[in-house]
Structures are given as C-alpha cells and as structure tokens.
Short mmCIF file of C-alpha atoms and ligand atoms in Angstrom, two decimals:
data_model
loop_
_atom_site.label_atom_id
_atom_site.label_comp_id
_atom_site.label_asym_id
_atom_site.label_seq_id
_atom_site.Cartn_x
_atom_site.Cartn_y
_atom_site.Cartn_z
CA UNK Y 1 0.00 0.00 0.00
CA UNK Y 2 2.36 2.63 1.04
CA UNK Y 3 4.57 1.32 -2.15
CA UNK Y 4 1.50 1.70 -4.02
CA UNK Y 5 1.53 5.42 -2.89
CA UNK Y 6 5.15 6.43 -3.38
CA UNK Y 7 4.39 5.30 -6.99
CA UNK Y 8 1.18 7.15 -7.18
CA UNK Y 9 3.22 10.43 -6.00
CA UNK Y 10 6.10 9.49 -8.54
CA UNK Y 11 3.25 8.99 -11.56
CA UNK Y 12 1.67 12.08 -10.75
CA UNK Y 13 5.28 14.28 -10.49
CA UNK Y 14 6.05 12.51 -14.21
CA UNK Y 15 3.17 13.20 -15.88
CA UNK Y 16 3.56 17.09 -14.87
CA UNK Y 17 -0.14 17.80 -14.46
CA UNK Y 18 -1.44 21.60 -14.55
CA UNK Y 19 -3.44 22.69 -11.74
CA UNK Y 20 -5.25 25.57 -12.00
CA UNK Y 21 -5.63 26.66 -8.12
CA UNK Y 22 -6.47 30.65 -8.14
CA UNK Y 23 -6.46 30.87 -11.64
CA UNK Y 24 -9.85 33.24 -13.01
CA UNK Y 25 -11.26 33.50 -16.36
CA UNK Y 26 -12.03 37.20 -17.47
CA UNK Y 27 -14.76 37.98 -19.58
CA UNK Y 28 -13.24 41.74 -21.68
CA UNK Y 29 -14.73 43.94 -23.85
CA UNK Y 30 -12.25 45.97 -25.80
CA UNK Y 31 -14.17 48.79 -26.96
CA UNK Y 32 -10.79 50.94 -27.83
CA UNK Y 33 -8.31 49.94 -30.10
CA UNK Y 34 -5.45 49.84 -27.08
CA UNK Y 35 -7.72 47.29 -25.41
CA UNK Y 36 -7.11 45.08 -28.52
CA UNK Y 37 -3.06 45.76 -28.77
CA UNK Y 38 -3.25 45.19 -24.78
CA UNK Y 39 -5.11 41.88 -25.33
CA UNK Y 40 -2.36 41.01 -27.94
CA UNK Y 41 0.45 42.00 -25.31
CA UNK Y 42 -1.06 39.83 -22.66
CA UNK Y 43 -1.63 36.77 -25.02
CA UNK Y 44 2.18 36.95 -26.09
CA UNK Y 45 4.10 37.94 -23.23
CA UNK Y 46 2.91 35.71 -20.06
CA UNK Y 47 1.09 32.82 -20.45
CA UNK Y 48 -2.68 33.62 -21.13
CA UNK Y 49 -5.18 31.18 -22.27
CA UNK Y 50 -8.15 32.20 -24.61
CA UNK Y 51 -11.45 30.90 -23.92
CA UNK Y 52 -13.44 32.53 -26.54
CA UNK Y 53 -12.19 33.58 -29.61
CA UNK Y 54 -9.49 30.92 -29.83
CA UNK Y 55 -6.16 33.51 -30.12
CA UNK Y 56 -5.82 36.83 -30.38
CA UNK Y 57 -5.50 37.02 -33.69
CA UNK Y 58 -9.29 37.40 -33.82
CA UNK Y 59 -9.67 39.71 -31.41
CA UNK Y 60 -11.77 43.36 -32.46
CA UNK Y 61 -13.31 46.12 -30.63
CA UNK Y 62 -16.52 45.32 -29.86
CA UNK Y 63 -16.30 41.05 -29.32
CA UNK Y 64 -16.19 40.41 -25.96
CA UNK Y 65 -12.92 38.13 -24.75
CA UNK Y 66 -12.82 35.67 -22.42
CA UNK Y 67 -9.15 34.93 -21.26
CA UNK Y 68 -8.06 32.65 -18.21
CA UNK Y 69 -5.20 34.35 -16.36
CA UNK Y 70 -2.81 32.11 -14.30
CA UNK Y 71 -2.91 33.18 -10.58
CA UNK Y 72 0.60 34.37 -10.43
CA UNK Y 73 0.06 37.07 -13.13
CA UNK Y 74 -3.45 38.30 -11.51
CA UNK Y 75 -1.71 41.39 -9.81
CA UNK Y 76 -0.44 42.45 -13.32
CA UNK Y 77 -3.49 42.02 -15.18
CA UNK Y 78 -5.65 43.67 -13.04
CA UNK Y 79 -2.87 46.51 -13.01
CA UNK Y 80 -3.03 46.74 -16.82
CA UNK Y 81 -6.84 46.33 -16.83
CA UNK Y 82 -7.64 49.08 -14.57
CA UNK Y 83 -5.18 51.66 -15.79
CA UNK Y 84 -6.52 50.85 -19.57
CA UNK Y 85 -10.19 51.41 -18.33
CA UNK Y 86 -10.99 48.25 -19.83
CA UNK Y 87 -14.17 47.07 -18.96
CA UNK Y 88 -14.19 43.27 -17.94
CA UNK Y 89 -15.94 40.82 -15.26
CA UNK Y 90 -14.66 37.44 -13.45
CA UNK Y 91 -16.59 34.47 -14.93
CA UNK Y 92 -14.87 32.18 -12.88
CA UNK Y 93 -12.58 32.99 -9.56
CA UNK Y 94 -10.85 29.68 -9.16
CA UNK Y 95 -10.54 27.34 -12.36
CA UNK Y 96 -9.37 24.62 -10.63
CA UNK Y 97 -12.35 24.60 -8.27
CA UNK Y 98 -14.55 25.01 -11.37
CA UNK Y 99 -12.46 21.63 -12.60
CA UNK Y 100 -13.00 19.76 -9.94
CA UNK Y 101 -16.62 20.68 -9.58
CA UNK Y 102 -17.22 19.71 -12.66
CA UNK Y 103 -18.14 16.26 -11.39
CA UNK Y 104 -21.18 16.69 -9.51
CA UNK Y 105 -23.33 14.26 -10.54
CA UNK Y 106 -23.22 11.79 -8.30
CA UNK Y 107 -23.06 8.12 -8.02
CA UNK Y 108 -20.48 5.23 -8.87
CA UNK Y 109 -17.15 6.42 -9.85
CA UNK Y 110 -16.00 4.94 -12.76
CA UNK Y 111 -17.94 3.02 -15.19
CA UNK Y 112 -19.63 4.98 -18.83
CA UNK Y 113 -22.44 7.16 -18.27
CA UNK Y 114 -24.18 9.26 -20.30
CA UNK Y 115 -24.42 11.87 -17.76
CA UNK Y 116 -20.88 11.55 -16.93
CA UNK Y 117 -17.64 12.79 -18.90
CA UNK Y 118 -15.95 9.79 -19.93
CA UNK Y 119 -12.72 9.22 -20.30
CA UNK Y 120 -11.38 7.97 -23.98
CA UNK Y 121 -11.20 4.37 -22.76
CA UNK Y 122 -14.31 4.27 -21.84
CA UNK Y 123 -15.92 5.84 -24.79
CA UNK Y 124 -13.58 2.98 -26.31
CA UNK Y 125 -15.84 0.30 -24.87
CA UNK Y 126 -18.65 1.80 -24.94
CA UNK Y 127 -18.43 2.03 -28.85
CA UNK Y 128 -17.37 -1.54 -28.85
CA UNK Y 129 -20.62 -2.91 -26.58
CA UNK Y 130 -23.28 -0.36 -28.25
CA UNK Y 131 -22.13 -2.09 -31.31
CA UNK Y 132 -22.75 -5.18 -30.68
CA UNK Y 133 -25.78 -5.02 -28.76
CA UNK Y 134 -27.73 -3.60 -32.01
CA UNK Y 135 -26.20 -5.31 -34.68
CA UNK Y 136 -29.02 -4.67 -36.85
CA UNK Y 137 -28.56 -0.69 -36.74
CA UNK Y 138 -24.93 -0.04 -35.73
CA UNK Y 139 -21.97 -0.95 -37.53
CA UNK Y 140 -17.92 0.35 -37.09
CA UNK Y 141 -15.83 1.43 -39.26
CA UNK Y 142 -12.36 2.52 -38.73
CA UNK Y 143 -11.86 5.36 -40.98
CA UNK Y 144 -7.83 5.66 -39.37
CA UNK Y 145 -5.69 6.63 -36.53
CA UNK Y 146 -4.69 9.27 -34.78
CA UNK Y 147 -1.11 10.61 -34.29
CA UNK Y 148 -0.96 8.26 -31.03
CA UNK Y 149 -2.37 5.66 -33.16
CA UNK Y 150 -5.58 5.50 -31.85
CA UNK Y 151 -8.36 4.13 -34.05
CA UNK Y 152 -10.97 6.71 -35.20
CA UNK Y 153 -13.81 4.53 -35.28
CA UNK Y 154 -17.09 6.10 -37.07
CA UNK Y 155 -20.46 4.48 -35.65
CA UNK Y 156 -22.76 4.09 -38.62
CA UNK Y 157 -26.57 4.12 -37.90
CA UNK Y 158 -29.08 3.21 -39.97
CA UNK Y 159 -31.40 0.37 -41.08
CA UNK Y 160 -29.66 -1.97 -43.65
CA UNK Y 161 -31.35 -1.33 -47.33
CA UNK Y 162 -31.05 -2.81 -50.41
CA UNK Y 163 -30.14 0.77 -52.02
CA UNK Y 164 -27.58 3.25 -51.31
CA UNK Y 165 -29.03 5.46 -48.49
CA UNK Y 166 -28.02 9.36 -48.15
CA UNK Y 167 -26.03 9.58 -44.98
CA UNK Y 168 -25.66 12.87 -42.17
CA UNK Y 169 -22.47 12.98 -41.12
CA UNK Y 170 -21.56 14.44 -37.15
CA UNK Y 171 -18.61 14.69 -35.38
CA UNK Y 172 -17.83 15.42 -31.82
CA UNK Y 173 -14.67 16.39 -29.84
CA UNK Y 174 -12.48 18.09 -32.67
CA UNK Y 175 -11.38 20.31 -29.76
CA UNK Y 176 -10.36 18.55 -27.20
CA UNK Y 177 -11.88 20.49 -24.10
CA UNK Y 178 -15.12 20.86 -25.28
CA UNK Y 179 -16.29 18.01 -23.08
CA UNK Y 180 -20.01 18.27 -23.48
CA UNK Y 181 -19.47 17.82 -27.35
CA UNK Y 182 -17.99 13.80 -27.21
CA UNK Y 183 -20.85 13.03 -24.26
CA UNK Y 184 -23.69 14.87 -26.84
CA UNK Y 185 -22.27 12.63 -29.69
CA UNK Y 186 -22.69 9.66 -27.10
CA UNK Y 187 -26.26 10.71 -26.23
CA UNK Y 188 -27.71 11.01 -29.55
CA UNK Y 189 -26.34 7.09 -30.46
CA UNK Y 190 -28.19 6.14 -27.29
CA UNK Y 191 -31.54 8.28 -28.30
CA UNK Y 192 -31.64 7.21 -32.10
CA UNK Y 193 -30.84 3.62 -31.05
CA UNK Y 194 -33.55 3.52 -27.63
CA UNK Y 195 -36.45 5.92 -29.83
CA UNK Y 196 -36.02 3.49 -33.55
CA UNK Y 197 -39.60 1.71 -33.53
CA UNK Y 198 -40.82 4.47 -31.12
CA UNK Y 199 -40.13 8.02 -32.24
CA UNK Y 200 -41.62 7.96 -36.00
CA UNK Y 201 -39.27 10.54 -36.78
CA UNK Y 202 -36.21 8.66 -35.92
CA UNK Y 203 -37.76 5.35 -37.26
CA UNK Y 204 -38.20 6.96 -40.70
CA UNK Y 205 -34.98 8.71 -40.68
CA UNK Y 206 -32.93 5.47 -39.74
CA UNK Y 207 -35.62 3.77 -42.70
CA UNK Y 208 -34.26 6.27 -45.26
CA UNK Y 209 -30.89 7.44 -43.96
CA UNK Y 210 -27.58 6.78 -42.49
CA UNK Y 211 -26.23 9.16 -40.34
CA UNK Y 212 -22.33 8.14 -39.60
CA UNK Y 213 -21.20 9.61 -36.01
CA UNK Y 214 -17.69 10.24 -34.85
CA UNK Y 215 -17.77 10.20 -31.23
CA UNK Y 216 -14.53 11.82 -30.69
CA UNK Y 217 -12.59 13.37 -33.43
CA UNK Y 218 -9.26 14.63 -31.59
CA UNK Y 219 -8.83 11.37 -29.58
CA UNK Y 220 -5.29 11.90 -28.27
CA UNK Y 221 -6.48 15.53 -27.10
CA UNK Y 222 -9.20 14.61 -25.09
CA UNK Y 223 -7.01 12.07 -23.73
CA UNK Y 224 -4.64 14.45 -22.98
CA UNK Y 225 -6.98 16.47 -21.44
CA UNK Y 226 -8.04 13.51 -19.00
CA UNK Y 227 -4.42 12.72 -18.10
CA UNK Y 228 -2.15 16.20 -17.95
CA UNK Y 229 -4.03 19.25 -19.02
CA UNK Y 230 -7.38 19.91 -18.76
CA UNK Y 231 -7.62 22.50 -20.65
CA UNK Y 232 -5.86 21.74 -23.88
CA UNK Y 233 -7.86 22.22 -27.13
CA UNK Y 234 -5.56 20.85 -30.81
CA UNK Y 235 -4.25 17.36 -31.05
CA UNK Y 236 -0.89 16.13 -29.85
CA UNK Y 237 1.13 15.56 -33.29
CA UNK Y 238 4.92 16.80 -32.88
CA UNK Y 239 7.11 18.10 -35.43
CA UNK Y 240 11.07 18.02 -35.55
CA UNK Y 241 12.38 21.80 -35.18
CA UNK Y 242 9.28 22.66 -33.11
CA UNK Y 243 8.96 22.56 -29.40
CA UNK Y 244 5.52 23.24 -29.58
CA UNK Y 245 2.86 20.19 -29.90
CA UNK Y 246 -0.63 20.31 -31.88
CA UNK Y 247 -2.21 22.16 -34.53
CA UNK Y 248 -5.82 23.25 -34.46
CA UNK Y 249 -8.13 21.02 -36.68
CA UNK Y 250 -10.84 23.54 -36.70
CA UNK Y 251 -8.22 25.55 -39.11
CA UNK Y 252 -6.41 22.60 -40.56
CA UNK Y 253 -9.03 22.10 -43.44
CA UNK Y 254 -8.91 22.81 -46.42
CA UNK Y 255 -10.85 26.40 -46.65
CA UNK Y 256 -9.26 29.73 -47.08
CA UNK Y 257 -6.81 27.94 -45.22
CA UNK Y 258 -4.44 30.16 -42.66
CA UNK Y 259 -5.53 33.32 -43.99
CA UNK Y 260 -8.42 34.92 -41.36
CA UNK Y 261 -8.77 33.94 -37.78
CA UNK Y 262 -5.82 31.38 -37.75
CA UNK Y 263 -2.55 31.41 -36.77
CA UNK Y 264 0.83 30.25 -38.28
CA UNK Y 265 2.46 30.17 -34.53
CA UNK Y 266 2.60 26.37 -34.20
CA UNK Y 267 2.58 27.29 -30.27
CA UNK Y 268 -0.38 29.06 -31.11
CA UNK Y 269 -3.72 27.35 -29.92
CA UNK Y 270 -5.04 28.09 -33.23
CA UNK Y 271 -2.03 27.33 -34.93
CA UNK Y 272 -3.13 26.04 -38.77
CA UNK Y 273 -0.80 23.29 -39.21
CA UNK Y 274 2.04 23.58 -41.67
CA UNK Y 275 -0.42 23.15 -44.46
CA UNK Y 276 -3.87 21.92 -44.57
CA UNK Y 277 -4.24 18.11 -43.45
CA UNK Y 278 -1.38 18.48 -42.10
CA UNK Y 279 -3.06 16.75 -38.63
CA UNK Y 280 -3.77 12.86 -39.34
CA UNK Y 281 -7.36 13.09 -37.32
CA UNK Y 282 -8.00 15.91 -40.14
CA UNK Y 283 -7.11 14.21 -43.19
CA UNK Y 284 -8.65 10.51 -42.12
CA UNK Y 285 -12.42 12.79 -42.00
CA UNK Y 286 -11.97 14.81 -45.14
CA UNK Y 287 -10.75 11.50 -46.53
CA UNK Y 288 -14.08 9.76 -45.55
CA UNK Y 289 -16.15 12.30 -46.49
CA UNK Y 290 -14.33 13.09 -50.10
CA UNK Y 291 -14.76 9.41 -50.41
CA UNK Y 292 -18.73 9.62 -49.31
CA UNK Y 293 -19.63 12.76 -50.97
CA UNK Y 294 -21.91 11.33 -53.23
CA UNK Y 295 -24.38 10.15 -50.19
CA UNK Y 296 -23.08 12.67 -47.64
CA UNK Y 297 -26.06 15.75 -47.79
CA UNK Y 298 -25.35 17.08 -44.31
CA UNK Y 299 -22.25 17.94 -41.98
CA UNK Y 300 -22.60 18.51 -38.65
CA UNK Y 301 -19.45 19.96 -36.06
CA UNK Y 302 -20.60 20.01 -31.86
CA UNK Y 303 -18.25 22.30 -30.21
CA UNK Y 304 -18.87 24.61 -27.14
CA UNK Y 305 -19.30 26.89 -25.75
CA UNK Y 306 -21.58 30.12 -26.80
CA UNK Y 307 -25.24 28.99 -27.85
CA UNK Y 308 -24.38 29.52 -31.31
CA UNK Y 309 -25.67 27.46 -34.47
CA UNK Y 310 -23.29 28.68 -36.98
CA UNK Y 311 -22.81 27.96 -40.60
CA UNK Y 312 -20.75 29.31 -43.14
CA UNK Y 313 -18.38 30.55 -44.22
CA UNK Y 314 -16.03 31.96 -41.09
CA UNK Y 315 -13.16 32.21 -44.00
CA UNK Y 316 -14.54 34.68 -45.60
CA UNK Y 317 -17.12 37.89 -45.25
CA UNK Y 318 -19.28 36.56 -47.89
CA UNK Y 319 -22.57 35.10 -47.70
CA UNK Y 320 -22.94 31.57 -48.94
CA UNK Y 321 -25.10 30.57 -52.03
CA UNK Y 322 -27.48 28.58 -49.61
CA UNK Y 323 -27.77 31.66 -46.66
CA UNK Y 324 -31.39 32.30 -46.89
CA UNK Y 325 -31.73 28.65 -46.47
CA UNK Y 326 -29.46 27.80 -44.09
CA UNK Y 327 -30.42 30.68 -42.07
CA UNK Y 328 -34.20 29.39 -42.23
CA UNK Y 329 -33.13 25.95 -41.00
CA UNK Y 330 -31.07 26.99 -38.18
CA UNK Y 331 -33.76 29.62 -36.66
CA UNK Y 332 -36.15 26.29 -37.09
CA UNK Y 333 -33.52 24.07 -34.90
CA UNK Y 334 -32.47 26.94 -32.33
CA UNK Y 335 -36.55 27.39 -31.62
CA UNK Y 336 -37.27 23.86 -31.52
CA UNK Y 337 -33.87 23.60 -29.25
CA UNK Y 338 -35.04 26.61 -27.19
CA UNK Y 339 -38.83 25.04 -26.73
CA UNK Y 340 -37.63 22.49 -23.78
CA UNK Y 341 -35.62 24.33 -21.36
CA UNK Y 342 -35.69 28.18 -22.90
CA UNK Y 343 -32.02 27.94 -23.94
CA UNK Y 344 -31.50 30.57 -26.44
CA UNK Y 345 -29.02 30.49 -29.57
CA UNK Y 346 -28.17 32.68 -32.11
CA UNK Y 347 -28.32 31.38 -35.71
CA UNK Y 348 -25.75 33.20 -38.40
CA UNK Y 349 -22.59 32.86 -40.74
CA UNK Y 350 -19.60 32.34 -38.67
CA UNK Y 351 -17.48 34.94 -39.72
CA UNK Y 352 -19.88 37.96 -38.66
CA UNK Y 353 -21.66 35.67 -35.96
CA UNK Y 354 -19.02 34.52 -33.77
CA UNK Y 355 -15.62 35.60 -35.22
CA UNK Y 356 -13.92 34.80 -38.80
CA UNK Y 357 -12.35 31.81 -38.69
CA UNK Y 358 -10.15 30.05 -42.02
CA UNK Y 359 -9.77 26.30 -42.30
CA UNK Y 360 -12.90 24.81 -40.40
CA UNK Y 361 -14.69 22.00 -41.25
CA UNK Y 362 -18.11 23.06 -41.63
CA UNK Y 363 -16.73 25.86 -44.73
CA UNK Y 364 -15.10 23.05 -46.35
CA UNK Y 365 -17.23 20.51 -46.46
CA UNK Y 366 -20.29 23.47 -47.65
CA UNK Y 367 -17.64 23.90 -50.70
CA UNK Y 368 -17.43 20.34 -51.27
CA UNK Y 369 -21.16 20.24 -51.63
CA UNK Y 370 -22.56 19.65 -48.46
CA UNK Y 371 -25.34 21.94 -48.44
CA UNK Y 372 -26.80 21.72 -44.70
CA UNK Y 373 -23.25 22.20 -42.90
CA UNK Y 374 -23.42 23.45 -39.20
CA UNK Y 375 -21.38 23.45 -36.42
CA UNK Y 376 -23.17 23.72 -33.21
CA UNK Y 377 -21.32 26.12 -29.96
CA UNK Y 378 -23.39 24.52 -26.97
CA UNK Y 379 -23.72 25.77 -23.91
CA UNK Y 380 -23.51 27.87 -21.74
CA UNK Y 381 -22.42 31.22 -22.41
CA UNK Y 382 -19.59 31.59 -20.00
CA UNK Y 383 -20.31 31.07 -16.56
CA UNK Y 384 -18.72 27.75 -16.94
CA UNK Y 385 -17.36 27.74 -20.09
CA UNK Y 386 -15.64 24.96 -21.05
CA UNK Y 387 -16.03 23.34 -17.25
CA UNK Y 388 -19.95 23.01 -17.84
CA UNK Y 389 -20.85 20.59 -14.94
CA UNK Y 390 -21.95 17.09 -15.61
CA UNK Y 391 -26.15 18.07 -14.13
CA UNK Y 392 -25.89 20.13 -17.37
CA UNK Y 393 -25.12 17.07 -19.35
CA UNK Y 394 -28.31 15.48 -19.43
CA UNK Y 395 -30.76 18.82 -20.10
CA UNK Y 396 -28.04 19.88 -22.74
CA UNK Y 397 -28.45 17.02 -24.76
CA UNK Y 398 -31.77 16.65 -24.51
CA UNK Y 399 -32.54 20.18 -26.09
CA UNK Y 400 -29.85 19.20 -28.17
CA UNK Y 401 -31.17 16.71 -29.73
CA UNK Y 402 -34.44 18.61 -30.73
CA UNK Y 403 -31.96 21.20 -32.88
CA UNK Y 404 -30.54 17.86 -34.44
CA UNK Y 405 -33.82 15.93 -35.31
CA UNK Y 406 -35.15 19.43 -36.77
CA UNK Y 407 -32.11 20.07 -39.07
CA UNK Y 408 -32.37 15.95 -39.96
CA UNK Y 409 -36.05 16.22 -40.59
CA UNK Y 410 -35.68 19.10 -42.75
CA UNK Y 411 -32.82 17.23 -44.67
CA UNK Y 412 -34.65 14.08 -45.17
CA UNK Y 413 -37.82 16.26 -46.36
CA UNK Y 414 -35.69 17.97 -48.97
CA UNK Y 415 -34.02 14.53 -50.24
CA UNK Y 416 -35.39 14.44 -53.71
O1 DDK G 1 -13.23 26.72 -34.04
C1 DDK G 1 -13.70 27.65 -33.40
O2 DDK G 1 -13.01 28.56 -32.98
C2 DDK G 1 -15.18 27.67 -33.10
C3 DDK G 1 -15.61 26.50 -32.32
SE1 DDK G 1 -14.65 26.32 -30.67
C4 DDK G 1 -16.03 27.69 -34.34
C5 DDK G 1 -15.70 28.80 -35.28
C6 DDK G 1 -16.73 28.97 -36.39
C7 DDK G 1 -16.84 27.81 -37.31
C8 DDK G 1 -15.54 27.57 -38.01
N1 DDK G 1 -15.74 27.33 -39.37
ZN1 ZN G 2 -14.37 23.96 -30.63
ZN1 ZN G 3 -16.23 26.77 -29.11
#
C-alpha cells in the first residue's frame, strides 16, 4: 500500500499535471483599439489562455474576450486592466475549483455514463458494446488513426437497405476540451438507437438514412486532457524543429486555409498546421467524407461553448449561395432547441456571428457540396465555459437533440 503510494506520488510528479488553483477567467470587452493591442500583449508575453475567440489574432473592438489568467500574473493584469479602463468581469474565480466541480453528478465512480464525462477508454468500450448489442442498426468502421495511433472509429446508424441510403455525417470532440461535445455525440447514439420503432421521426430517418457519427474526433487531445491538461484544445502531433505540440483542426481544413482567424504560430492554440491536413485526425475525416460525398447531404461539427448554431463561411465575409436557407433551418432548430428548457441560440454565418475563422470543417465541407453544414457552440455562455458541470449534461443534450432531429427532418424532407 504505502509502495502503491510512493508510486502514485512518482506517476503524478512525471506526468507534470497543470493545476489551475487561483487561476480566473475574465470575460473583456475591448471597446478601444489599445484594449485590442493590450489583449495582444497579454496573449504573447505571459502565459494567457483564450477561452473565446481561440487567439488573439481574432480579437476586435466590440467582441467580448474571455481569457483565463494564471494566478501568479493576476496582480499584473488587473494593473493593466484598470489603468486601460478596460471594462471586464470574473466568470470564474478559481478554475481549478470550477475543474473539480465539474463532477457533480453523483453516483459510482468509474464506469460509462451518459451523464458523466468519460474518459477515452471508456468511450472505447462503450463504442465496442453499443455495437454489438444492435447489430441490426450499428456498424464500425475505422476510418484511421490518430497521431498516437488510436483508431478513429465512425459508428454508422441506420437500417440496412437494399439501395444506397443518403447519410448525415456528425462529429464530436475536434477540440479537445469541449467536453459536453464527445458526451452529446454519445447521447444522440443512445436516443436514435432507444427511440427506432418508437419516435416515428427517428424510425423513418434510420428507414431512409444513415447518419455516420464520430464520437470523438481529436482522440489523443481529449485524452490528454483527462491525463495532464485539462484545458488543452488541438491534437498532440509533434514536429522536428518545433517545441511546440498540436495544430488546431478547426483551421487545418482545407478552406481559405491560414488566412483569417488562424494562426501560423505552431505554439499558437489556433495554430493552422504547416499546411492543410497536415493533422492525421483531419485528413482521415476529409478522406471519408471526399470518399462519401456522393451520399453525404449534411455535416454537422458540436463544439462549445456560446449557444451559437453557426454555418458558413467563417473564412470569408461573404454570404454563402445557400444563406437564406441555411439561415431558415437553423432559426427552425435553435426554436425547436429553445422550446424544452428556454435555452437561447443565435443562428448566423460564422465569420460575422461569432468571429472569422479560415480552415474549419463546416466551410469546407459546404464547398465540397454539403449543403446543410453546421457546427453547433453549446452551452452555456460563459459562466462555466468549457467546465460546464456534468447536471448540465443530461438537459443539454436533450434540447440538443431537438436542434438535431429538426435540421435531420428538414434534410430528409428535402431529399429528392
Ligand atoms: O473553431 C472555433 O473557434 C469555433 C468552435 Se470552438 C467555431 C468557429 C466557427 C466555425 C468555423 N468554421
Ligand atoms: Zn471547438
Ligand atoms: Zn467553441
């Protein structure tokens, strides 16, 4: 036992795992354009981490930042704050207590739940016994790996048919902290599988349709995020000449690639790769997709955390050839997400909605020709950003699910 412990100390000491204790997460509003430079200053010179927009790089006047500020640098940054007359609020006044109250939902320790955030190994198993138990509407397929050479499995659901079916595609998890977004992916598989024979909608729309969902996208992320940093967001690939790990896949793709909203600081947290599909995780999707784009009429991306239902394009300024459409559809899902629990979202193009943004997914697969491409920012709108507590799980996904089923029902209507 007391061997046992000296290990567990050792373990602990190797892996170097960040704590958080008396860190805060600001919310600013630059509203002058030395708030912006000051922003800038505090992003490169100590060790900031941006919530929301991902770097600085997209930071204006007039979009409100959300930075969490390590506790040893609070007495500058409130310094600088105050004598810029920024105007800002706390959103959180001790991360790590926000991290470990995270889990507050109660019972057994470990084992999957779909109220709990699980870990990648069991999401592993999970994918491996949902499988099996529902042979007849679940099959895997291993699309690749990961730069850690884990297996990106894709759970395909749908009702075998004698013709090709048109598929949805959704993925979950492409950043790596956005928790709720792998345990929403997790909760729809259970819903479509538990509601097929019950929910007429979901019957039909399994009858007609596959929809092919990635459970986690950025595997060795989330992993990462389990084992030595919580809040880490790109994947873990490594590059000779560069002491800096990851690229962001949300800017990796293949879209006005590196040109708005990115950066080409690979120690950047939206760094965009050295060119696009650079990232493994990145290339096996577009791969699958390229390769299904014949079937393949909608894309959907779950990130947090904002209430947003965004669509594109975040690469450019310009409004899509689908807009009026797209707009319609996501003002249908946001209502029909808002009639459960009065959860609001705002529906728009990415780049004037939330920030602009080169590279994403959801822009490059619209110019591929996937019409109904979304990506979904779920809650909440700061209060606990990224450390949404596990009781939020459950009423999450459920009003989730509405915005899903309305966006599916819509593209199954429009099929032919
Ligand atoms: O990647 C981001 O910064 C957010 C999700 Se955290 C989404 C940005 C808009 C959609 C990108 N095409
Ligand atoms: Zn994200
Ligand atoms: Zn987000």
């Amino acid at each position: 036992m007391k061997l046992l412990l000296i290990f567990g100390f050792v373990a602990l000491a190797l892996a170097d795992v960040s704590r958080f204790v008396g860190d805060k997460v600001f919310r600013l509003k630059p509203r002058l354009d030395k708030h912006v430079t000051l922003i800038k200053e505090l992003e490169k010179n100590i060790n900031v981490d941006m919530w929301s927009p991902g770097s600085s790089e997209q930071v204006t006047i007039d979009i409100d930042v959300d930075i969490r500020v390590p506790a040893m640098y609070l007495d500058i940054v409130f310094t600088m704050l105050d004598q810029s007359d920024m105007e800002h609020e706390i959103l959180i006044e001790d991360v790590q207590a926000a991290v470990d109250g995270q889990a507050d939902s109660g019972g057994s320790p470990r084992a999957h739940s779909y109220t709990k955030y699980n870990t990648w190994s069991d999401v592993q198993n999970w994918i491996n016994s949902i499988s099996s138990a529902n042979p007849s509407l679940v099959s895997k397929l291993v699309i690749g790996n990961t730069f850690e050479a884990r297996p990106m499995t894709v759970l395909k659901l749908g009702k075998a048919s004698s013709s090709t079916k048109p598929a949805i595609f959704m993925d979950c998890g492409i950043h790596a902290r956005e928790w709720i977004s792998p345990a929403f992916c997790q909760w729809f598989v259970k819903e479509a599988l538990s509601t097929y024979g019950s929910d007429s909608q979901m019957t039909s729309l399994l009858d007609e349709m596959d929809v092919f969902v990635l459970p986690v996208f950025n595997i060795d992320g989330y992993v990462y995020t389990h084992t030595n940093n919580r809040m880490w967001r790109k994947t873990r690939s490594k590059k000779s000449g560069s002491s800096c790990i990851g690229a962001d896949p949300n800017r990796n793709f293949d879209a006005g690639w590196c040109t708005l909203g990115a950066s080409s600081n690979p120690c950047s947290d939206t760094f965009c790769g050295y060119n696009p599909e650079s990232e493994i995780e990145v290339k096996n999707v577009a791969d699958f997709i390229r390769r299904n784009k014949s079937i393949i009429k909608a894309y959907l991306t779950i990130h947090s955390y904002s209430q947003l239902l965004l669509f594109p394009y975040s690469y450019k300024y310009g409004l899509a050839a689908d807009h009026t459409e797209l707009m319609t559809v996501a003002q249908g899902a946001a209502s029909a997400l808002q009639s459960l629990y009065g959860t609001r979202y705002t529906s728009g193009p990415g780049a004037t909605t939330i920030y602009p943004a080169a590279g994403g997914s959801d822009d490059w697969a619209y110019d591929l020709g996937v019409k109904y491409s979304y990506t979904f920012e779920l809650r909440d709108t700061g209060r606990y950003g990224f450390l949404l507590p596990e009781s939020q799980i459950k009423p999450t996904c459920e009003e989730t699910m509405l915005a899903v089923k309305h966006i599916a029902a819509y593209v199954q209507k429009n099929l032919y």
